Coordinates of C-alpha atoms in Angstrom, one line a residue:
Chain A
D1 CA 10.7 -4.9 10.3
I2 CA 10.6 -1.1 10.5
V3 CA 7.8 0.1 12.8
M4 CA 5.8 3.1 11.7
T5 CA 4.0 5.1 14.4
Q6 CA 1.4 7.7 13.6
T7 CA -0.1 10.5 15.8
P8 CA -2.8 11.3 16.4
L9 CA -4.9 8.3 15.7
S10 CA -8.0 10.5 15.3
S11 CA -8.2 14.1 14.2
P12 CA -11.5 16.1 14.2
V13 CA -11.1 19.1 12.0
T14 CA -13.3 22.0 10.9
L15 CA -13.9 22.4 7.2
G16 CA -11.5 25.0 5.8
Q17 CA -9.0 24.6 8.6
P18 CA -5.6 23.0 8.4
A19 CA -4.8 19.5 9.6
S20 CA -1.5 17.8 10.4
I21 CA -0.5 14.1 10.9
S22 CA 2.8 12.9 12.2
C23 CA 4.6 9.7 11.5
R24 CA 7.8 8.3 13.1
S25 CA 9.8 5.3 11.9
S26 CA 11.8 3.0 14.2
Q27 CA 14.9 3.5 12.1
S28 CA 16.1 5.9 9.4
L29 CA 14.3 5.7 6.1
V30 CA 17.3 6.9 4.0
Y31 CA 17.9 4.4 1.3
S32 CA 21.2 3.4 -0.2
D33 CA 20.6 5.7 -3.2
G34 CA 20.3 8.7 -0.8
N35 CA 16.5 9.0 -1.2
T36 CA 14.0 8.6 1.6
Y37 CA 11.1 6.4 0.7
L38 CA 8.2 7.6 2.8
S39 CA 4.8 7.8 1.3
W40 CA 1.3 9.0 2.5
L41 CA -1.9 7.2 1.5
H42 CA -5.6 8.2 1.8
Q43 CA -8.3 5.6 2.1
R44 CA -12.0 6.5 2.0
P45 CA -14.5 4.0 3.5
G46 CA -15.0 1.0 1.2
Q47 CA -12.3 2.2 -1.1
P48 CA -8.7 1.1 -1.7
P49 CA -5.9 3.3 -0.5
R50 CA -4.6 5.9 -3.0
L51 CA -1.2 7.4 -3.1
L52 CA -0.9 11.1 -2.1
I53 CA 2.7 11.8 -1.4
Y54 CA 5.9 9.8 -2.2
K55 CA 9.6 10.4 -1.4
V56 CA 8.5 12.5 1.6
S57 CA 7.3 15.5 -0.3
D58 CA 6.5 14.7 -3.9
R59 CA 2.8 14.9 -4.8
F60 CA 1.5 12.0 -6.9
S61 CA -0.4 12.8 -10.2
G62 CA -3.7 14.5 -9.6
V63 CA -3.2 15.2 -5.9
P64 CA -4.4 18.7 -4.9
D65 CA -1.7 21.1 -3.8
R66 CA -3.4 21.6 -0.4
F67 CA -1.6 18.3 0.5
S68 CA 2.1 18.6 1.4
G69 CA 4.7 16.3 3.1
S70 CA 7.8 17.1 4.9
G71 CA 10.4 15.5 7.2
A72 CA 13.6 13.6 7.2
G73 CA 15.3 10.6 8.8
T74 CA 12.7 9.2 11.1
D75 CA 10.2 12.0 11.5
F76 CA 7.6 13.0 8.9
T77 CA 4.5 15.1 8.6
L78 CA 1.5 15.3 6.3
K79 CA -0.3 18.7 6.2
I80 CA -3.6 19.6 4.6
S81 CA -3.7 23.4 4.3
R82 CA -7.5 23.6 4.2
V83 CA -9.6 20.5 4.8
E84 CA -12.4 19.8 2.4
A85 CA -15.3 17.3 2.9
E86 CA -13.7 14.8 0.5
D87 CA -10.6 14.6 2.7
V88 CA -12.3 12.5 5.4
G89 CA -11.1 8.9 5.9
L90 CA -8.0 7.2 7.0
Y91 CA -4.4 8.4 6.3
Y92 CA -1.5 6.0 6.4
C93 CA 2.2 6.6 6.2
M94 CA 4.2 3.9 4.6
Q95 CA 7.9 3.2 4.3
S96 CA 9.3 1.4 1.2
T97 CA 13.0 1.8 2.1
Q98 CA 13.1 -1.8 3.4
F99 CA 11.1 -4.9 2.7
P100 CA 8.6 -5.7 4.0
H101 CA 7.2 -2.3 3.3
T102 CA 5.3 -1.3 6.5
F103 CA 2.5 1.1 7.3
G104 CA 1.4 3.2 10.2
Q105 CA -1.7 2.3 12.1
G106 CA -3.7 4.9 10.3
T107 CA -5.1 8.3 11.4
K108 CA -8.9 8.9 11.0
L109 CA -9.7 12.4 9.8
E110 CA -13.2 13.5 10.5
I111 CA -15.1 16.7 10.2
K112 CA -16.2 18.4 13.5
Chain B
E1 CA -6.1 4.7 -17.8
V2 CA -4.0 2.5 -15.5
Q3 CA -6.2 -0.3 -14.1
L4 CA -5.6 -3.3 -11.8
V5 CA -8.5 -5.7 -11.5
E6 CA -8.2 -8.5 -8.9
S7 CA -10.2 -11.7 -8.9
G8 CA -10.3 -15.1 -7.3
G9 CA -11.3 -14.2 -3.8
G10 CA -14.0 -16.1 -1.9
L11 CA -14.8 -18.3 1.1
I12 CA -12.4 -21.1 1.8
Q13 CA -12.0 -23.5 4.6
P14 CA -8.9 -23.5 6.8
G15 CA -6.1 -25.5 5.2
G16 CA -7.5 -24.8 1.8
S17 CA -5.9 -23.2 -1.3
L18 CA -6.9 -20.2 -3.4
R19 CA -5.3 -18.4 -6.4
L20 CA -5.8 -14.7 -6.8
S21 CA -5.3 -13.0 -10.2
C22 CA -4.7 -9.3 -11.0
A23 CA -5.3 -8.2 -14.6
A24 CA -3.3 -5.1 -15.5
S25 CA -4.0 -2.6 -18.2
G26 CA -3.1 0.9 -19.3
F27 CA 0.6 0.7 -18.7
T28 CA 3.7 -1.4 -19.6
F29 CA 3.2 -4.2 -17.1
S30 CA 6.5 -5.9 -17.8
I31 CA 8.7 -3.1 -16.5
H32 CA 7.1 -2.7 -13.1
W33 CA 7.6 -4.5 -9.8
M34 CA 4.3 -5.7 -8.5
H35 CA 3.0 -6.2 -4.9
W36 CA 0.2 -7.9 -3.0
V37 CA -1.0 -6.0 0.1
R38 CA -3.7 -7.2 2.4
Q39 CA -6.1 -5.5 4.9
A40 CA -7.8 -7.6 7.5
P41 CA -11.3 -6.5 8.5
G42 CA -11.1 -3.2 10.4
K43 CA -7.3 -3.5 10.5
G44 CA -4.4 -1.8 8.9
L45 CA -2.3 -2.7 5.8
E46 CA 0.2 -5.5 5.5
C47 CA 2.6 -6.0 2.6
V48 CA 2.4 -9.7 1.7
A49 CA 4.7 -10.2 -1.3
R50 CA 6.4 -8.5 -4.2
I51 CA 7.9 -9.6 -7.5
E52 CA 10.4 -7.8 -9.6
S53 CA 9.7 -7.1 -13.3
D54 CA 11.4 -10.2 -14.8
A55 CA 10.0 -12.5 -12.1
I56 CA 13.5 -13.6 -11.0
Y57 CA 13.3 -12.1 -7.5
T58 CA 10.4 -12.5 -5.1
H59 CA 10.0 -11.4 -1.4
Y60 CA 7.5 -12.4 1.2
A61 CA 6.3 -11.3 4.6
D62 CA 7.3 -13.8 7.3
S63 CA 3.6 -14.4 8.0
V64 CA 3.1 -16.0 4.6
K65 CA 6.5 -17.4 3.7
G66 CA 6.3 -21.0 2.6
R67 CA 2.6 -20.8 2.1
F68 CA 2.1 -18.1 -0.5
T69 CA 3.7 -17.8 -3.9
I70 CA 3.7 -14.7 -6.0
S71 CA 4.1 -15.0 -9.8
R72 CA 3.4 -13.1 -13.0
D73 CA 2.9 -13.7 -16.7
N74 CA 4.1 -10.6 -18.5
A75 CA 2.7 -11.9 -21.8
K76 CA -0.8 -11.8 -20.3
N77 CA -0.2 -8.7 -18.1
T78 CA -1.3 -10.7 -15.1
L79 CA -0.1 -11.0 -11.5
Y80 CA -0.9 -14.0 -9.3
L81 CA -0.9 -15.0 -5.7
Q82 CA -1.1 -18.7 -4.9
M83 CA -2.2 -19.1 -1.3
N84 CA -1.9 -22.6 0.3
S85 CA -2.5 -23.8 3.9
L86 CA -4.9 -20.9 4.5
R87 CA -5.6 -19.8 8.1
G88 CA -8.2 -17.7 9.7
E89 CA -5.7 -14.8 10.1
D90 CA -5.4 -14.7 6.3
T91 CA -8.9 -13.4 6.0
A92 CA -8.6 -10.0 4.4
V93 CA -9.1 -7.8 1.3
Y94 CA -6.1 -8.5 -1.0
Y95 CA -4.9 -5.6 -3.1
C96 CA -2.8 -5.8 -6.2
V97 CA -0.4 -2.8 -6.2
R98 CA 1.9 -1.5 -8.9
G99 CA 5.4 -0.7 -8.0
S100 CA 6.6 2.7 -9.3
S101 CA 9.1 2.6 -12.2
D102 CA 10.8 5.8 -11.0
W103 CA 11.2 5.3 -7.3
V104 CA 11.2 2.5 -4.7
G105 CA 7.6 2.0 -3.6
M106 CA 4.0 1.5 -4.7
D107 CA 1.9 3.9 -6.6
V108 CA -1.4 2.5 -8.1
W109 CA -3.8 0.2 -6.2
G110 CA -6.5 -2.1 -7.4
Q111 CA -10.0 -2.3 -5.9
G112 CA -9.2 -5.5 -4.0
T113 CA -10.6 -9.0 -3.7
T114 CA -11.9 -10.5 -0.5
V115 CA -10.6 -13.7 1.0
T116 CA -12.5 -15.3 3.9
V117 CA -11.0 -18.3 5.6
S118 CA -13.6 -20.0 7.8
S119 CA -15.2 -23.3 8.4

């Protein structure tokens, strides 16, 4: 199985400031069709995860443009340009290039 | 509005069986791959099983292979997960997740149903 490793595991951030989360995969996530299937999910306490970013950098429907994704191969980053109160919770990276799809351990974003 | 509503969770003794259902609405269910993903209490996410749109191909995580069966009824817009020989480590919230029709991966998540395996 592909192992996904996120850093940091906890990120205290000031409202209005940027935040960044990194994700590394144990092998390349480039699929046979040439696409890279790396997604980012956000989970608030007591809620299911929701998709933010797919295919490394595409924002899912309804996701604010303060969220952006980048990276290639095995190294990826999620950036929030200006953190808002509603952004708190857990962030997961997920690869769907290979089954079973696997997730990072999660990064807890909290407000300072 | 796209909706996935899971049901069938509950408290079950080790070795027992349970069948989860996921009622889909607001989209053309029959063209989407579907997935079950679980989250143990205080833990991360684990992909359990997936089924392709015509139900011909299924895939399972090693942890559930031979014990769980994913299936679907496209006429009823419903996804199922039959869980047999349940163990304590199967205790989790089980999410029904839609596979994207445009790319390889999952896009919409249900609210989840809780399965607790305990004597």
